[in-house]
Every structure is written in structure tokens, then in C-alpha cells.
């Protein structure tokens, strides 16, 4: 599934809840005339969108890695508290397609763990994703949030600073750094 965005994978897996969540977070593709579940799914299943091998690979994978037990509405709310770009962010330069795909899978595991309030599991998954794609500022930001939720403000601050170093103009990275600093000041 090299080169596919999460919304494309969700369409190929026929995962309505996840795709509808991503609709609000992904910039519409010019080549998709109907920016809806049906429109994107129809486009992705056409041979013009992807090669047959990618369609076969995406549809054969377990869609549980993209599905959650909650409704799409609650997923939208939670995705905005985590960094929403983590679900549809740009691919990092200098990282192989294979590593990008593996990093995306680890990122999705981190997101699932986060929304289930398994913050230690989320930190582990985001760490795995970072090991594969260390230049992805979003992964560092999301891991920072999980550390903060675990009460580990110093570690959260380190990860937030790394996120800001990689993407200095990111408002969410600044917010994560500020939240960690605020927590540290409250502990003194």
C-alpha cells in the first residue's frame, strides 16, 4: 500500500466509520469528484486509482486496525484532542515506502490505544512508529500527549520539543510544549 493515504486505505477496506472520520481531516483530492464515502470508495476500487495488487493487499488486510468500538462522531472528537494530522499527515522525506507503511500501522495502533485510554500502549506504538520515521513531528507530538496523560511531564516536554524542532510552525507542537511546561510548574 505504498503511497496510499489513510483515507484511501479506509476506502479500500470499506471501513465507513474511519473513512468518515478522515473526510473532515483530509484535503479533498481533485481526482475524486464526489468527496463522500461512496465517492471515494468507488474511485479507489477503479483501476485508474491504484494497481490491482494494492487493492488486493488493502482489502485482504484486517480492517480491525482501522476500526474502533466507538462511533465516528466520538472518534472525530478524540482525534482533535490527539493531533489530527497523525491520521492523514504528509509522508516524511528520506524514509523508505516500506518504513512509511510500517510507521503508519504503528501510528494507527497508537491511536487505537490512545482512544482506549491505554496510554502506555500508545507510547509504545508511537515509539515504534518514530523508530521507523523519526522525522515525523506528529508522532512526537502524539507521544508527548500520552506522556502528559501518564503524568510524565518531563518526558512529555522532551517529545514536544522534538516535535517543535521538526516542525517549528506547528501550533499543536507549541501547545504540547506549553502544556508540559504548565504541568511541570504545577508540580513545583
mmCIF file of C-alpha atoms in Angstrom:
data_model
loop_
_atom_site.group_PDB
_atom_site.id
_atom_site.type_symbol
_atom_site.label_atom_id
_atom_site.label_comp_id
_atom_site.label_asym_id
_atom_site.label_seq_id
_atom_site.Cartn_x
_atom_site.Cartn_y
_atom_site.Cartn_z
ATOM 1 C CA UNK A 1 0.000 0.000 0.000
ATOM 2 C CA UNK A 2 2.957 2.216 -0.693
ATOM 3 C CA UNK A 3 1.968 5.788 -1.365
ATOM 4 C CA UNK A 4 -1.634 5.475 -0.210
ATOM 5 C CA UNK A 5 -3.071 7.882 2.322
ATOM 6 C CA UNK A 6 -5.035 6.552 5.309
ATOM 7 C CA UNK A 7 -8.338 7.683 3.757
ATOM 8 C CA UNK A 8 -7.547 5.637 0.649
ATOM 9 C CA UNK A 9 -6.769 2.553 2.724
ATOM 10 C CA UNK A 10 -10.024 3.015 4.658
ATOM 11 C CA UNK A 11 -11.936 3.200 1.351
ATOM 12 C CA UNK A 12 -10.288 0.056 0.021
ATOM 13 C CA UNK A 13 -11.111 -1.765 3.255
ATOM 14 C CA UNK A 14 -14.698 -0.489 3.066
ATOM 15 C CA UNK A 15 -14.350 0.987 6.567
ATOM 16 C CA UNK A 16 -17.129 3.588 6.667
ATOM 17 C CA UNK A 17 -16.559 4.853 10.234
ATOM 18 C CA UNK A 18 -12.858 5.504 9.784
ATOM 19 C CA UNK A 19 -13.297 6.999 6.318
ATOM 20 C CA UNK A 20 -15.998 9.380 7.549
ATOM 21 C CA UNK A 21 -13.678 10.445 10.366
ATOM 22 C CA UNK A 22 -10.933 11.121 7.837
ATOM 23 C CA UNK A 23 -13.225 13.061 5.472
ATOM 24 C CA UNK A 24 -13.102 16.041 7.831
ATOM 25 C CA UNK A 25 -9.338 15.751 8.302
ATOM 26 C CA UNK A 26 -8.140 15.194 4.730
ATOM 27 C CA UNK A 27 -7.874 17.733 1.929
ATOM 28 C CA UNK A 28 -10.087 16.503 -0.944
ATOM 29 C CA UNK A 29 -8.315 15.014 -3.954
ATOM 30 C CA UNK A 30 -9.043 16.825 -7.210
ATOM 31 C CA UNK A 31 -9.433 13.479 -8.970
ATOM 32 C CA UNK A 32 -12.357 12.461 -6.704
ATOM 33 C CA UNK A 33 -15.487 14.297 -7.853
ATOM 34 C CA UNK A 34 -17.735 13.037 -5.023
ATOM 35 C CA UNK A 35 -15.921 13.610 -1.685
ATOM 36 C CA UNK A 36 -18.010 11.139 0.328
ATOM 37 C CA UNK A 37 -17.712 7.549 1.498
ATOM 38 C CA UNK A 38 -19.382 6.239 -1.664
ATOM 39 C CA UNK A 39 -17.447 8.539 -3.991
ATOM 40 C CA UNK A 40 -14.030 7.794 -2.529
ATOM 41 C CA UNK A 41 -14.697 4.057 -2.294
ATOM 42 C CA UNK A 42 -15.878 3.915 -5.908
ATOM 43 C CA UNK A 43 -12.850 5.896 -7.047
ATOM 44 C CA UNK A 44 -10.399 3.739 -5.087
ATOM 45 C CA UNK A 45 -11.855 0.499 -6.417
ATOM 46 C CA UNK A 46 -11.440 1.677 -10.008
ATOM 47 C CA UNK A 47 -8.278 0.556 -11.773
ATOM 48 C CA UNK A 48 -7.457 4.209 -12.520
ATOM 49 C CA UNK A 49 -6.877 4.947 -8.835
ATOM 50 C CA UNK A 50 -4.486 2.145 -7.815
ATOM 51 C CA UNK A 51 -2.923 -1.003 -9.198
ATOM 52 C CA UNK A 52 -4.725 -4.276 -8.666
ATOM 53 C CA UNK A 53 -2.033 -5.554 -6.312
ATOM 54 C CA UNK A 54 -2.576 -2.624 -3.947
ATOM 55 C CA UNK A 55 -6.345 -3.131 -3.981
ATOM 56 C CA UNK A 56 -5.864 -6.840 -3.242
ATOM 57 C CA UNK A 57 -3.376 -6.122 -0.433
ATOM 58 C CA UNK A 58 -5.516 -3.417 1.176
ATOM 59 C CA UNK A 59 -8.744 -5.380 1.064
ATOM 60 C CA UNK A 60 -7.132 -8.554 2.412
ATOM 61 C CA UNK A 61 -5.706 -6.844 5.495
ATOM 62 C CA UNK A 62 -7.655 -6.961 8.705
ATOM 63 C CA UNK A 63 -9.825 -3.847 8.855
ATOM 64 C CA UNK A 64 -9.861 -4.035 12.656
ATOM 65 C CA UNK A 65 -6.662 -1.998 12.716
ATOM 66 C CA UNK A 66 -8.689 0.938 11.398
ATOM 67 C CA UNK A 67 -11.964 0.299 13.166
ATOM 68 C CA UNK A 68 -12.770 1.250 16.689
ATOM 69 C CA UNK A 69 -15.586 0.338 19.010
ATOM 70 C CA UNK A 70 -16.889 3.904 19.060
ATOM 71 C CA UNK A 71 -18.968 5.901 16.620
ATOM 72 C CA UNK A 72 -17.378 8.146 14.011
ATOM 73 C CA UNK A 73 -18.693 11.209 15.860
ATOM 74 C CA UNK A 74 -16.834 10.361 19.035
ATOM 75 C CA UNK A 75 -13.751 9.447 17.013
ATOM 76 C CA UNK A 76 -13.765 12.931 15.467
ATOM 77 C CA UNK A 77 -13.887 14.466 18.929
ATOM 78 C CA UNK A 78 -10.998 12.300 20.140
ATOM 79 C CA UNK A 79 -8.935 12.799 17.010
ATOM 80 C CA UNK A 80 -8.973 16.529 17.567
ATOM 81 C CA UNK A 81 -7.612 16.097 21.087
ATOM 82 C CA UNK A 82 -4.853 13.958 19.678
ATOM 83 C CA UNK A 83 -3.074 15.560 16.746
ATOM 84 C CA UNK A 84 -5.491 15.027 13.862
ATOM 85 C CA UNK A 85 -2.661 15.244 11.363
ATOM 86 C CA UNK A 86 -1.482 11.921 12.719
ATOM 87 C CA UNK A 87 -4.160 10.235 10.670
ATOM 88 C CA UNK A 88 -3.510 11.974 7.407
ATOM 89 C CA UNK A 89 -0.217 13.760 7.662
ATOM 90 C CA UNK A 90 2.373 14.132 4.941
ATOM 91 C CA UNK A 91 4.930 11.417 4.398
ATOM 92 C CA UNK A 92 8.434 12.152 5.623
ATOM 93 C CA UNK A 93 11.291 12.567 3.173
ATOM 94 C CA UNK A 94 14.162 10.099 3.259
ATOM 95 C CA UNK A 95 12.116 7.223 4.677
ATOM 96 C CA UNK A 96 11.501 4.133 2.546
ATOM 97 C CA UNK A 97 7.986 3.298 1.413
ATOM 98 C CA UNK A 98 8.080 0.127 3.476
ATOM 99 C CA UNK A 99 9.110 2.016 6.617
ATOM 100 C CA UNK A 100 6.396 4.621 5.976
ATOM 101 C CA UNK A 101 3.762 1.903 5.758
ATOM 102 C CA UNK A 102 5.004 0.185 8.903
ATOM 103 C CA UNK A 103 5.146 3.552 10.671
ATOM 104 C CA UNK A 104 1.542 4.265 9.622
ATOM 105 C CA UNK A 105 0.429 0.914 11.034
ATOM 106 C CA UNK A 106 2.218 1.611 14.339
ATOM 107 C CA UNK A 107 0.685 5.095 14.360
ATOM 108 C CA UNK A 108 -2.806 3.619 13.965
ATOM 109 C CA UNK A 109 -2.095 1.171 16.810
ATOM 110 C CA UNK A 110 -1.020 4.157 18.910
ATOM 111 C CA UNK A 111 -4.211 5.999 18.071
ATOM 112 C CA UNK A 112 -6.337 2.969 18.947
ATOM 113 C CA UNK A 113 -4.504 2.575 22.265
ATOM 114 C CA UNK A 114 -4.922 6.297 22.978
ATOM 115 C CA UNK A 115 -8.660 6.328 22.354
ATOM 116 C CA UNK A 116 -8.985 3.266 24.635
ATOM 117 C CA UNK A 117 -7.077 5.197 27.314
ATOM 118 C CA UNK A 118 -4.172 2.736 27.131
ATOM 119 C CA UNK A 119 -1.557 5.480 27.204
ATOM 120 C CA UNK A 120 1.372 3.146 27.894
ATOM 121 C CA UNK A 121 0.408 1.079 24.858
ATOM 122 C CA UNK A 122 0.068 4.270 22.828
ATOM 123 C CA UNK A 123 3.540 5.444 23.886
ATOM 124 C CA UNK A 124 4.940 2.062 22.859
ATOM 125 C CA UNK A 125 3.238 2.176 19.448
ATOM 126 C CA UNK A 126 4.272 5.788 18.796
ATOM 127 C CA UNK A 127 7.843 4.898 19.794
ATOM 128 C CA UNK A 128 7.808 2.076 17.239
ATOM 129 C CA UNK A 129 6.461 4.483 14.610
ATOM 130 C CA UNK A 130 9.157 7.049 15.466
ATOM 131 C CA UNK A 131 11.867 4.388 15.190
ATOM 132 C CA UNK A 132 10.706 3.852 11.595
ATOM 133 C CA UNK A 133 10.107 7.529 10.757
ATOM 134 C CA UNK A 134 11.953 9.793 13.231
ATOM 135 C CA UNK A 135 11.347 12.944 11.182
ATOM 136 C CA UNK A 136 7.551 12.821 11.625
ATOM 137 C CA UNK A 137 6.752 15.661 14.045
ATOM 138 C CA UNK A 138 3.189 14.458 14.516
ATOM 139 C CA UNK A 139 4.322 11.179 16.052
ATOM 140 C CA UNK A 140 6.470 13.050 18.583
ATOM 141 C CA UNK A 141 3.550 15.350 19.411
ATOM 142 C CA UNK A 142 1.125 12.476 19.938
ATOM 143 C CA UNK A 143 3.626 10.618 22.110
ATOM 144 C CA UNK A 144 4.095 13.806 24.140
ATOM 145 C CA UNK A 145 0.358 13.952 24.827
ATOM 146 C CA UNK A 146 0.340 10.362 26.054
ATOM 147 C CA UNK A 147 3.291 11.004 28.375
ATOM 148 C CA UNK A 148 1.448 14.016 29.743
ATOM 149 C CA UNK A 149 -1.673 11.930 30.370
ATOM 150 C CA UNK A 150 0.525 9.442 32.244
ATOM 151 C CA UNK A 151 1.810 12.248 34.477
ATOM 152 C CA UNK A 152 5.304 12.198 32.950
ATOM 153 C CA UNK A 153 5.602 15.922 32.219
ATOM 154 C CA UNK A 154 9.392 15.988 31.792
ATOM 155 C CA UNK A 155 9.312 13.246 29.172
ATOM 156 C CA UNK A 156 6.301 14.905 27.538
ATOM 157 C CA UNK A 157 8.288 18.136 27.330
ATOM 158 C CA UNK A 158 11.231 16.380 25.639
ATOM 159 C CA UNK A 159 8.958 14.884 22.980
ATOM 160 C CA UNK A 160 7.101 18.181 22.475
ATOM 161 C CA UNK A 161 10.418 19.967 21.967
ATOM 162 C CA UNK A 162 11.438 17.362 19.389
ATOM 163 C CA UNK A 163 8.131 17.905 17.595
ATOM 164 C CA UNK A 164 8.707 21.680 17.563
ATOM 165 C CA UNK A 165 12.265 21.203 16.311
ATOM 166 C CA UNK A 166 10.961 19.172 13.384
ATOM 167 C CA UNK A 167 8.014 21.485 12.677
ATOM 168 C CA UNK A 168 8.606 24.919 14.285
ATOM 169 C CA UNK A 169 5.422 26.406 12.799
ATOM 170 C CA UNK A 170 3.147 23.735 14.293
ATOM 171 C CA UNK A 171 0.597 25.174 16.682
ATOM 172 C CA UNK A 172 -0.113 21.778 18.214
ATOM 173 C CA UNK A 173 3.591 21.221 18.965
ATOM 174 C CA UNK A 174 3.707 24.608 20.716
ATOM 175 C CA UNK A 175 0.576 23.700 22.648
ATOM 176 C CA UNK A 176 2.046 20.350 23.738
ATOM 177 C CA UNK A 177 5.229 22.070 24.916
ATOM 178 C CA UNK A 178 3.216 24.670 26.816
ATOM 179 C CA UNK A 179 1.020 22.020 28.431
ATOM 180 C CA UNK A 180 4.078 20.085 29.603
ATOM 181 C CA UNK A 181 5.695 23.251 30.981
ATOM 182 C CA UNK A 182 2.455 24.165 32.741
ATOM 183 C CA UNK A 183 2.288 20.722 34.318
ATOM 184 C CA UNK A 184 5.911 20.963 35.452
ATOM 185 C CA UNK A 185 5.283 24.352 37.060
ATOM 186 C CA UNK A 186 2.260 22.954 38.873
ATOM 187 C CA UNK A 187 4.399 20.166 40.330
ATOM 188 C CA UNK A 188 6.935 22.510 41.929
#
